[in-house]
Tab-separated table of N, CA and C in Angstrom:
chain	number	residue	atom	x	y	z
A	1	MET	N	0.833	-1.119	0.012
A	1	MET	CA	-0.017	-0.002	-0.019
A	1	MET	C	0.821	1.230	-0.036
A	2	ASN	N	0.432	2.229	-0.789
A	2	ASN	CA	1.239	3.512	-0.898
A	2	ASN	C	0.918	4.435	0.258
A	3	ASP	N	1.882	5.041	0.985
A	3	ASP	CA	1.572	5.959	1.933
A	3	ASP	C	1.302	7.368	1.376
A	4	PHE	N	1.933	7.630	0.209
A	4	PHE	CA	1.758	8.913	-0.455
A	4	PHE	C	1.300	8.720	-1.794
A	5	ARG	N	0.342	9.616	-2.331
A	5	ARG	CA	-0.100	9.432	-3.694
A	5	ARG	C	-0.277	10.914	-4.260
A	6	ILE	N	-0.067	11.040	-5.510
A	6	ILE	CA	-0.304	12.332	-6.102
A	6	ILE	C	-1.399	12.190	-7.241
A	7	GLY	N	-2.177	13.262	-7.453
A	7	GLY	CA	-3.076	13.369	-8.515
A	7	GLY	C	-2.985	14.710	-9.221
A	8	PHE	N	-3.418	14.691	-10.366
A	8	PHE	CA	-3.448	15.896	-11.290
A	8	PHE	C	-4.820	16.240	-11.821
A	9	GLY	N	-5.100	17.601	-11.876
A	9	GLY	CA	-6.365	17.943	-12.432
A	9	GLY	C	-6.153	19.083	-13.467
A	10	TYR	N	-7.088	19.069	-14.484
A	10	TYR	CA	-7.038	20.125	-15.544
A	10	TYR	C	-8.524	20.394	-15.865
A	11	ASP	N	-8.842	21.629	-16.038
A	11	ASP	CA	-10.229	21.956	-16.467
A	11	ASP	C	-10.202	23.252	-17.246
A	12	VAL	N	-11.249	23.435	-17.992
A	12	VAL	CA	-11.452	24.581	-18.818
A	12	VAL	C	-12.969	25.039	-18.789
A	13	HIS	N	-13.243	26.255	-18.721
A	13	HIS	CA	-14.653	26.772	-18.844
A	13	HIS	C	-14.637	27.977	-19.739
A	14	GLN	N	-15.642	28.047	-20.555
A	14	GLN	CA	-15.883	29.178	-21.436
A	14	GLN	C	-16.216	30.396	-20.574
A	15	LEU	N	-15.876	31.593	-21.012
A	15	LEU	CA	-16.299	32.885	-20.251
A	15	LEU	C	-17.454	33.412	-21.200
A	16	ARG	N	-18.403	33.992	-20.420
A	16	ARG	CA	-19.480	34.660	-21.126
A	16	ARG	C	-19.917	35.851	-20.352
A	17	GLU	N	-20.258	36.945	-21.012
A	17	GLU	CA	-20.612	38.183	-20.413
A	17	GLU	C	-21.881	38.054	-19.608
A	18	GLU	N	-22.013	38.823	-18.511
A	18	GLU	CA	-23.173	38.869	-17.624
A	18	GLU	C	-23.465	37.612	-16.951
A	19	VAL	N	-22.465	36.758	-16.633
A	19	VAL	CA	-22.483	35.615	-15.870
A	19	VAL	C	-21.589	35.893	-14.613
A	20	ASP	N	-22.130	35.425	-13.492
A	20	ASP	CA	-21.274	35.509	-12.219
A	20	ASP	C	-20.022	34.585	-12.405
A	21	PHE	N	-18.927	35.234	-11.875
A	21	PHE	CA	-17.651	34.518	-12.000
A	21	PHE	C	-17.188	34.016	-10.646
A	22	TRP	N	-17.379	32.727	-10.436
A	22	TRP	CA	-16.992	32.053	-9.208
A	22	TRP	C	-15.580	31.414	-9.480
A	23	LEU	N	-14.732	31.696	-8.525
A	23	LEU	CA	-13.329	31.177	-8.723
A	23	LEU	C	-12.764	30.965	-7.345
A	24	GLY	N	-12.414	29.856	-7.003
A	24	GLY	CA	-11.813	29.523	-5.699
A	24	GLY	C	-12.783	29.704	-4.608
A	25	GLY	N	-14.089	29.566	-4.803
A	25	GLY	CA	-15.057	29.668	-3.850
A	25	GLY	C	-15.591	31.001	-3.566
A	26	ILE	N	-15.019	32.044	-4.280
A	26	ILE	CA	-15.460	33.409	-4.067
A	26	ILE	C	-16.009	34.000	-5.374
A	27	LYS	N	-16.827	35.023	-5.228
A	27	LYS	CA	-17.292	35.691	-6.461
A	27	LYS	C	-16.353	36.761	-6.883
A	28	ILE	N	-15.788	36.691	-8.045
A	28	ILE	CA	-14.867	37.635	-8.643
A	28	ILE	C	-15.687	38.777	-9.359
A	29	PRO	N	-15.449	40.036	-9.011
A	29	PRO	CA	-16.194	41.104	-9.781
A	29	PRO	C	-15.503	41.252	-11.245
A	30	HIS	N	-16.397	40.910	-12.156
A	30	HIS	CA	-15.966	41.012	-13.581
A	30	HIS	C	-17.186	40.993	-14.508
A	31	HIS	N	-17.023	41.553	-15.681
A	31	HIS	CA	-18.122	41.610	-16.584
A	31	HIS	C	-18.452	40.216	-17.159
A	32	SER	N	-17.556	39.279	-17.086
A	32	SER	CA	-17.726	37.880	-17.706
A	32	SER	C	-17.518	36.887	-16.514
A	33	GLY	N	-18.214	35.734	-16.702
A	33	GLY	CA	-18.042	34.652	-15.756
A	33	GLY	C	-17.977	33.366	-16.496
A	34	ALA	N	-17.591	32.320	-15.841
A	34	ALA	CA	-17.460	30.998	-16.420
A	34	ALA	C	-18.761	30.252	-16.528
A	35	VAL	N	-18.924	29.527	-17.593
A	35	VAL	CA	-20.174	28.896	-17.855
A	35	VAL	C	-19.971	27.395	-17.697
A	36	GLY	N	-20.988	26.789	-17.056
A	36	GLY	CA	-20.979	25.290	-16.837
A	36	GLY	C	-22.250	24.785	-16.196
A	37	HIS	N	-22.249	23.512	-16.010
A	37	HIS	CA	-23.514	22.912	-15.435
A	37	HIS	C	-23.643	23.323	-13.987
A	38	SER	N	-22.472	23.350	-13.211
A	38	SER	CA	-22.591	23.840	-11.782
A	38	SER	C	-22.273	25.322	-11.861
A	39	ASP	N	-21.669	25.829	-10.824
A	39	ASP	CA	-21.324	27.246	-10.837
A	39	ASP	C	-20.117	27.490	-11.575
A	40	ALA	N	-19.472	26.493	-12.200
A	40	ALA	CA	-18.303	26.605	-13.161
A	40	ALA	C	-17.024	27.114	-12.523
A	41	ASP	N	-16.851	26.782	-11.196
A	41	ASP	CA	-15.603	27.193	-10.549
A	41	ASP	C	-14.493	26.340	-10.945
A	42	VAL	N	-13.786	26.751	-11.927
A	42	VAL	CA	-12.709	25.979	-12.572
A	42	VAL	C	-11.676	25.585	-11.505
A	43	LEU	N	-11.369	26.426	-10.658
A	43	LEU	CA	-10.283	26.103	-9.667
A	43	LEU	C	-10.735	24.980	-8.715
A	44	ILE	N	-11.997	25.056	-8.159
A	44	ILE	CA	-12.437	23.911	-7.397
A	44	ILE	C	-12.530	22.664	-8.140
A	45	HIS	N	-12.983	22.697	-9.446
A	45	HIS	CA	-13.055	21.484	-10.238
A	45	HIS	C	-11.750	20.826	-10.393
A	46	VAL	N	-10.629	21.570	-10.603
A	46	VAL	CA	-9.311	20.895	-10.772
A	46	VAL	C	-8.841	20.365	-9.376
A	47	MET	N	-9.127	21.110	-8.336
A	47	MET	CA	-8.797	20.523	-7.016
A	47	MET	C	-9.442	19.212	-6.821
A	48	CYS	N	-10.809	19.119	-7.112
A	48	CYS	CA	-11.561	17.893	-7.028
A	48	CYS	C	-10.903	16.738	-7.895
A	49	ASP	N	-10.551	17.119	-9.069
A	49	ASP	CA	-10.075	16.079	-9.954
A	49	ASP	C	-8.644	15.567	-9.488
A	50	ALA	N	-7.824	16.478	-8.959
A	50	ALA	CA	-6.505	16.163	-8.497
A	50	ALA	C	-6.642	15.229	-7.255
A	51	LEU	N	-7.570	15.573	-6.388
A	51	LEU	CA	-7.781	14.728	-5.220
A	51	LEU	C	-8.389	13.350	-5.520
A	52	LEU	N	-9.344	13.364	-6.412
A	52	LEU	CA	-9.900	12.083	-6.846
A	52	LEU	C	-8.867	11.229	-7.594
A	53	GLY	N	-8.085	11.822	-8.369
A	53	GLY	CA	-6.996	11.067	-9.113
A	53	GLY	C	-6.027	10.487	-8.180
A	54	ALA	N	-5.666	11.296	-7.105
A	54	ALA	CA	-4.610	10.797	-6.168
A	54	ALA	C	-5.149	9.584	-5.357
A	55	ALA	N	-6.359	9.574	-5.137
A	55	ALA	CA	-7.114	8.477	-4.421
A	55	ALA	C	-7.539	7.329	-5.385
A	56	ASN	N	-7.334	7.449	-6.545
A	56	ASN	CA	-7.744	6.521	-7.647
A	56	ASN	C	-9.259	6.365	-7.683
A	57	LEU	N	-10.014	7.475	-7.548
A	57	LEU	CA	-11.379	7.442	-7.477
A	57	LEU	C	-12.118	8.102	-8.733
A	58	ARG	N	-11.404	7.986	-9.882
A	58	ARG	CA	-11.946	8.472	-11.222
A	58	ARG	C	-11.869	10.006	-11.180
A	59	ASP	N	-12.980	10.637	-11.586
A	59	ASP	CA	-12.964	12.038	-11.855
A	59	ASP	C	-14.219	12.768	-11.435
A	60	ILE	N	-14.243	14.034	-11.468
A	60	ILE	CA	-15.351	14.793	-11.024
A	60	ILE	C	-16.617	14.504	-11.670
A	61	GLY	N	-16.544	14.307	-13.072
A	61	GLY	CA	-17.693	13.966	-13.896
A	61	GLY	C	-18.319	12.615	-13.551
A	62	TYR	N	-17.528	11.677	-13.073
A	62	TYR	CA	-18.036	10.360	-12.779
A	62	TYR	C	-18.928	10.465	-11.514
A	63	HIS	N	-18.479	11.301	-10.602
A	63	HIS	CA	-19.221	11.463	-9.265
A	63	HIS	C	-20.411	12.454	-9.374
A	64	PHE	N	-20.152	13.474	-10.195
A	64	PHE	CA	-21.195	14.544	-10.205
A	64	PHE	C	-21.541	14.886	-11.716
A	65	SER	N	-22.223	13.997	-12.327
A	65	SER	CA	-22.519	14.118	-13.805
A	65	SER	C	-23.262	15.414	-14.172
A	66	ASP	N	-22.694	16.031	-15.305
A	66	ASP	CA	-23.371	17.245	-15.812
A	66	ASP	C	-24.729	16.880	-16.496
A	67	GLN	N	-25.078	15.616	-16.447
A	67	GLN	CA	-26.378	15.163	-16.968
A	67	GLN	C	-27.462	15.010	-15.870
A	68	ASP	N	-26.915	15.152	-14.666
A	68	ASP	CA	-27.819	15.087	-13.364
A	68	ASP	C	-28.324	16.337	-12.946
A	69	PRO	N	-29.661	16.600	-13.038
A	69	PRO	CA	-30.233	17.899	-12.714
A	69	PRO	C	-29.964	18.327	-11.198
A	70	GLN	N	-29.633	17.446	-10.294
A	70	GLN	CA	-29.394	17.796	-8.988
A	70	GLN	C	-28.108	18.679	-8.799
A	71	TYR	N	-27.198	18.609	-9.876
A	71	TYR	CA	-26.001	19.355	-9.785
A	71	TYR	C	-26.086	20.714	-10.569
A	72	LYS	N	-27.202	20.943	-11.253
A	72	LYS	CA	-27.457	22.154	-11.946
A	72	LYS	C	-27.196	23.363	-11.138
A	73	GLY	N	-26.266	24.244	-11.379
A	73	GLY	CA	-26.029	25.450	-10.658
A	73	GLY	C	-25.431	25.242	-9.183
A	74	ILE	N	-25.086	24.068	-8.878
A	74	ILE	CA	-24.532	23.739	-7.548
A	74	ILE	C	-23.314	24.580	-7.198
A	75	ASP	N	-23.263	24.941	-5.928
A	75	ASP	CA	-22.005	25.561	-5.430
A	75	ASP	C	-20.876	24.591	-5.349
A	76	SER	N	-19.814	24.740	-6.133
A	76	SER	CA	-18.702	23.791	-6.155
A	76	SER	C	-18.081	23.500	-4.890
A	77	LYS	N	-18.276	24.331	-3.874
A	77	LYS	CA	-17.707	24.084	-2.537
A	77	LYS	C	-18.311	22.855	-1.953
A	78	ILE	N	-19.603	22.615	-2.315
A	78	ILE	CA	-20.312	21.373	-1.845
A	78	ILE	C	-19.655	20.150	-2.466
A	79	LEU	N	-19.380	20.244	-3.771
A	79	LEU	CA	-18.665	19.052	-4.408
A	79	LEU	C	-17.378	18.858	-3.776
A	80	LEU	N	-16.592	19.912	-3.458
A	80	LEU	CA	-15.283	19.738	-2.768
A	80	LEU	C	-15.358	19.072	-1.498
A	81	LYS	N	-16.318	19.428	-0.746
A	81	LYS	CA	-16.496	18.729	0.588
A	81	LYS	C	-16.811	17.294	0.375
A	82	GLU	N	-17.640	16.968	-0.618
A	82	GLU	CA	-18.001	15.542	-0.833
A	82	GLU	C	-16.755	14.768	-1.368
A	83	VAL	N	-15.927	15.388	-2.255
A	83	VAL	CA	-14.730	14.761	-2.698
A	83	VAL	C	-13.756	14.537	-1.506
A	84	LEU	N	-13.650	15.422	-0.665
A	84	LEU	CA	-12.809	15.232	0.523
A	84	LEU	C	-13.334	14.009	1.405
A	85	ALA	N	-14.625	13.930	1.526
A	85	ALA	CA	-15.222	12.861	2.218
A	85	ALA	C	-14.879	11.548	1.567
A	86	LEU	N	-14.899	11.446	0.231
A	86	LEU	CA	-14.535	10.258	-0.513
A	86	LEU	C	-13.044	9.898	-0.284
A	87	VAL	N	-12.171	10.871	-0.295
A	87	VAL	CA	-10.723	10.646	-0.128
A	87	VAL	C	-10.506	10.137	1.264
A	88	GLU	N	-11.157	10.782	2.219
A	88	GLU	CA	-10.980	10.343	3.674
A	88	GLU	C	-11.518	8.953	3.819
A	89	LYS	N	-12.597	8.638	3.204
A	89	LYS	CA	-13.219	7.226	3.279
A	89	LYS	C	-12.275	6.239	2.717
A	90	SER	N	-11.522	6.623	1.712
A	90	SER	CA	-10.492	5.697	1.064
A	90	SER	C	-9.238	5.613	1.934
A	91	GLY	N	-9.216	6.233	3.129
A	91	GLY	CA	-8.046	6.089	3.954
A	91	GLY	C	-6.924	7.179	3.878
A	92	TYR	N	-7.266	8.279	3.164
A	92	TYR	CA	-6.169	9.229	2.865
A	92	TYR	C	-6.641	10.622	3.488
A	93	ALA	N	-5.586	11.481	3.621
A	93	ALA	CA	-5.868	12.873	3.975
A	93	ALA	C	-4.961	13.752	3.149
A	94	LEU	N	-5.364	15.017	3.022
A	94	LEU	CA	-4.627	15.963	2.154
A	94	LEU	C	-3.333	16.350	2.778
A	95	GLY	N	-2.270	16.194	1.937
A	95	GLY	CA	-0.981	16.762	2.278
A	95	GLY	C	-0.915	18.195	1.825
A	96	ASN	N	-0.962	18.447	0.526
A	96	ASN	CA	-1.113	19.796	0.027
A	96	ASN	C	-1.585	19.764	-1.425
A	97	LEU	N	-1.969	20.887	-1.845
A	97	LEU	CA	-2.458	21.219	-3.156
A	97	LEU	C	-1.635	22.321	-3.813
A	98	ASP	N	-1.300	22.281	-5.042
A	98	ASP	CA	-0.666	23.382	-5.731
A	98	ASP	C	-1.509	23.520	-7.041
A	99	ALA	N	-2.036	24.778	-7.237
A	99	ALA	CA	-2.932	25.078	-8.363
A	99	ALA	C	-2.372	26.247	-9.094
A	100	THR	N	-2.690	26.268	-10.353
A	100	THR	CA	-2.402	27.430	-11.229
A	100	THR	C	-3.673	27.766	-12.061
A	101	ILE	N	-4.063	28.999	-11.987
A	101	ILE	CA	-5.203	29.451	-12.753
A	101	ILE	C	-4.647	30.260	-14.023
A	102	CYS	N	-5.151	29.991	-15.172
A	102	CYS	CA	-4.731	30.647	-16.366
A	102	CYS	C	-5.845	31.560	-16.879
A	103	LEU	N	-5.666	32.868	-16.782
A	103	LEU	CA	-6.690	33.839	-17.039
A	103	LEU	C	-6.050	35.150	-17.514
A	104	GLN	N	-6.483	35.696	-18.589
A	104	GLN	CA	-6.011	36.940	-19.025
A	104	GLN	C	-6.443	38.131	-18.301
A	105	ARG	N	-7.755	38.174	-18.066
A	105	ARG	CA	-8.360	39.161	-17.241
A	105	ARG	C	-9.544	38.666	-16.588
A	106	PRO	N	-9.897	39.068	-15.367
A	106	PRO	CA	-9.182	40.080	-14.508
A	106	PRO	C	-7.954	39.526	-13.926
A	107	LYS	N	-7.226	40.365	-13.343
A	107	LYS	CA	-5.954	39.899	-12.699
A	107	LYS	C	-6.522	39.255	-11.406
A	108	ILE	N	-5.954	38.077	-11.103
A	108	ILE	CA	-6.428	37.266	-10.029
A	108	ILE	C	-5.630	37.420	-8.696
A	109	ASN	N	-4.360	37.757	-8.856
A	109	ASN	CA	-3.477	37.807	-7.662
A	109	ASN	C	-4.104	38.541	-6.446
A	110	PRO	N	-4.806	39.662	-6.608
A	110	PRO	CA	-5.459	40.292	-5.436
A	110	PRO	C	-6.464	39.498	-4.685
A	111	PHE	N	-7.031	38.433	-5.379
A	111	PHE	CA	-8.085	37.622	-4.785
A	111	PHE	C	-7.538	36.331	-4.071
A	112	ILE	N	-6.310	36.067	-4.392
A	112	ILE	CA	-5.826	34.726	-3.921
A	112	ILE	C	-5.841	34.519	-2.391
A	113	PRO	N	-5.538	35.576	-1.563
A	113	PRO	CA	-5.667	35.399	-0.150
A	113	PRO	C	-7.110	34.994	0.193
A	114	ALA	N	-8.119	35.705	-0.340
A	114	ALA	CA	-9.486	35.338	0.006
A	114	ALA	C	-9.895	33.942	-0.469
A	115	MET	N	-9.406	33.551	-1.605
A	115	MET	CA	-9.599	32.203	-2.068
A	115	MET	C	-9.057	31.187	-1.099
A	116	LYS	N	-7.787	31.395	-0.705
A	116	LYS	CA	-7.124	30.465	0.228
A	116	LYS	C	-7.894	30.387	1.488
A	117	GLU	N	-8.313	31.512	2.047
A	117	GLU	CA	-8.991	31.509	3.258
A	117	GLU	C	-10.373	30.735	3.141
A	118	CYS	N	-11.105	31.062	2.070
A	118	CYS	CA	-12.417	30.273	1.833
A	118	CYS	C	-12.198	28.853	1.714
A	119	LEU	N	-11.225	28.436	0.889
A	119	LEU	CA	-11.008	27.043	0.612
A	119	LEU	C	-10.476	26.274	1.746
A	120	ALA	N	-9.629	26.849	2.605
A	120	ALA	CA	-9.134	26.218	3.772
A	120	ALA	C	-10.237	25.953	4.728
A	121	LYS	N	-11.246	26.888	4.885
A	121	LYS	CA	-12.316	26.661	5.696
A	121	LYS	C	-13.208	25.517	5.231
A	122	VAL	N	-13.539	25.494	3.945
A	122	VAL	CA	-14.282	24.480	3.319
A	122	VAL	C	-13.671	23.098	3.536
A	123	MET	N	-12.406	23.039	3.393
A	123	MET	CA	-11.560	21.837	3.386
A	123	MET	C	-11.185	21.393	4.878
A	124	GLN	N	-11.388	22.358	5.789
A	124	GLN	CA	-10.851	22.146	7.119
A	124	GLN	C	-9.396	21.806	7.176
A	125	VAL	N	-8.574	22.605	6.464
A	125	VAL	CA	-7.157	22.442	6.478
A	125	VAL	C	-6.513	23.820	6.708
A	126	GLU	N	-5.221	23.796	6.895
A	126	GLU	CA	-4.478	24.992	7.057
A	126	GLU	C	-4.200	25.686	5.707
A	127	GLU	N	-4.320	26.994	5.647
A	127	GLU	CA	-4.026	27.729	4.397
A	127	GLU	C	-2.706	27.383	3.884
A	128	SER	N	-1.733	27.034	4.707
A	128	SER	CA	-0.375	26.681	4.190
A	128	SER	C	-0.334	25.368	3.309
A	129	GLN	N	-1.505	24.671	3.395
A	129	GLN	CA	-1.606	23.407	2.625
A	129	GLN	C	-2.094	23.643	1.184
A	130	LEU	N	-2.561	24.901	0.897
A	130	LEU	CA	-3.071	25.282	-0.400
A	130	LEU	C	-2.178	26.302	-1.058
A	131	SER	N	-1.630	26.047	-2.201
A	131	SER	CA	-0.897	26.992	-3.024
A	131	SER	C	-1.766	27.331	-4.262
A	132	ILE	N	-2.044	28.652	-4.374
A	132	ILE	CA	-2.801	29.039	-5.583
A	132	ILE	C	-2.024	30.163	-6.353
A	133	LYS	N	-1.785	29.878	-7.575
A	133	LYS	CA	-1.007	30.876	-8.398
A	133	LYS	C	-1.924	31.251	-9.572
A	134	ALA	N	-1.559	32.374	-10.217
A	134	ALA	CA	-2.254	32.790	-11.368
A	134	ALA	C	-1.257	33.264	-12.495
A	135	THR	N	-1.651	32.974	-13.738
A	135	THR	CA	-0.794	33.462	-14.782
A	135	THR	C	-1.680	33.805	-16.031
A	136	THR	N	-1.156	34.554	-16.968
A	136	THR	CA	-1.794	34.733	-18.226
A	136	THR	C	-1.186	33.829	-19.271
A	137	THR	N	-1.730	33.932	-20.483
A	137	THR	CA	-1.064	33.298	-21.591
A	137	THR	C	-0.493	34.230	-22.550
A	138	GLU	N	-0.180	35.442	-22.113
A	138	GLU	CA	0.486	36.469	-22.951
A	138	GLU	C	-0.323	36.689	-24.144
A	139	THR	N	-1.697	36.705	-24.055
A	139	THR	CA	-2.684	37.078	-25.078
A	139	THR	C	-2.743	35.965	-26.072
A	140	LEU	N	-2.161	34.725	-25.871
A	140	LEU	CA	-2.171	33.648	-26.818
A	140	LEU	C	-3.401	32.721	-26.487
A	141	GLY	N	-3.897	32.128	-27.488
A	141	GLY	CA	-4.990	31.173	-27.346
A	141	GLY	C	-6.259	31.611	-26.737
A	142	PHE	N	-7.154	30.603	-26.505
A	142	PHE	CA	-8.525	31.093	-26.005
A	142	PHE	C	-8.467	31.833	-24.651
A	143	VAL	N	-7.494	31.466	-23.788
A	143	VAL	CA	-7.383	32.303	-22.519
A	143	VAL	C	-6.858	33.695	-22.844
A	144	GLY	N	-5.931	33.827	-23.793
A	144	GLY	CA	-5.448	35.105	-24.147
A	144	GLY	C	-6.441	36.023	-24.773
A	145	ARG	N	-7.366	35.355	-25.568
A	145	ARG	CA	-8.426	36.082	-26.197
A	145	ARG	C	-9.598	36.339	-25.255
A	146	GLN	N	-9.484	35.966	-24.048
A	146	GLN	CA	-10.519	36.116	-23.015
A	146	GLN	C	-11.796	35.331	-23.288
A	147	GLU	N	-11.669	34.262	-23.970
A	147	GLU	CA	-12.818	33.387	-24.292
A	147	GLU	C	-13.038	32.290	-23.178
A	148	GLY	N	-12.025	32.109	-22.423
A	148	GLY	CA	-12.089	31.037	-21.425
A	148	GLY	C	-11.097	31.199	-20.372
A	149	VAL	N	-11.268	30.295	-19.301
A	149	VAL	CA	-10.364	30.235	-18.172
A	149	VAL	C	-9.983	28.671	-18.065
A	150	SER	N	-8.702	28.482	-17.714
A	150	SER	CA	-8.279	27.128	-17.497
A	150	SER	C	-7.605	27.088	-16.105
A	151	ALA	N	-7.462	25.866	-15.660
A	151	ALA	CA	-6.630	25.718	-14.350
A	151	ALA	C	-6.037	24.272	-14.351
A	152	TYR	N	-4.978	24.206	-13.559
A	152	TYR	CA	-4.211	23.020	-13.298
A	152	TYR	C	-4.027	22.801	-11.820
A	153	CYS	N	-3.963	21.584	-11.460
A	153	CYS	CA	-3.790	21.334	-10.011
A	153	CYS	C	-3.108	20.079	-9.714
A	154	VAL	N	-2.134	19.935	-8.789
A	154	VAL	CA	-1.602	18.693	-8.257
A	154	VAL	C	-1.926	18.581	-6.801
A	155	ALA	N	-2.244	17.359	-6.396
A	155	ALA	CA	-2.564	17.117	-4.930
A	155	ALA	C	-1.680	15.963	-4.430
A	156	LEU	N	-1.223	16.163	-3.253
A	156	LEU	CA	-0.503	15.096	-2.563
A	156	LEU	C	-1.350	14.706	-1.370
A	157	ILE	N	-1.664	13.445	-1.363
A	157	ILE	CA	-2.412	12.862	-0.181
A	157	ILE	C	-1.600	11.818	0.464
A	158	HIS	N	-1.867	11.591	1.782
A	158	HIS	CA	-1.128	10.653	2.499
A	158	HIS	C	-2.065	9.697	3.262
A	159	ARG	N	-1.553	8.477	3.459
A	159	ARG	CA	-2.375	7.551	4.236
A	159	ARG	C	-2.623	8.086	5.648
A	160	LYS	N	-3.828	7.965	6.124
A	160	LYS	CA	-4.141	8.484	7.487
A	160	LYS	C	-3.666	7.513	8.466
A	161	THR	N	-3.137	8.013	9.546
A	161	THR	CA	-2.722	7.216	10.737
A	161	THR	C	-3.724	7.505	11.805
A	162	PRO	N	-3.787	6.650	12.847
A	162	PRO	CA	-4.727	6.962	13.848
A	162	PRO	C	-4.682	8.350	14.438
A	163	SER	N	-3.494	9.043	14.388
A	163	SER	CA	-3.395	10.320	14.951
A	163	SER	C	-3.642	11.475	13.856
A	164	SER	N	-3.812	10.954	12.608
A	164	SER	CA	-4.088	12.057	11.517
A	164	SER	C	-5.374	12.682	11.587
A	165	PRO	N	-5.432	13.929	11.219
A	165	PRO	CA	-6.774	14.669	11.210
A	165	PRO	C	-7.669	14.047	10.172
């Protein structure tokens, strides 16, 4: 049995004007927002996929189908809590997450502390376990043209011991 496991997540959402922009569990003030079946929080979605992958539990779409009406418009923080419960049930706990958001506009760096605070509360972990970074694509591709947002995440989980939280 492995004491440590890593997982990787990648996600993309189209941006559309006059849609709320949820990112990292907080609402970002911007004229465009991400479109999806849920609240389209691309950061939380990659976190979920990285955690599920590390625990060998498939992916977010397997557990929360975009064909299921119960997940229409759902707050992705709820999905993240459920994913963490699945990881914990499989005998693992979070070590740390490292995520990168790719977005041309708006600039995300000013919002990262609020995202970390929100997500740490949802996940019941220390903020130091969550690394969130942001980058642009230097105006290249769909991100550069401000047509979409993408994100990447890696997660490290470890086998829980009787004294692990």
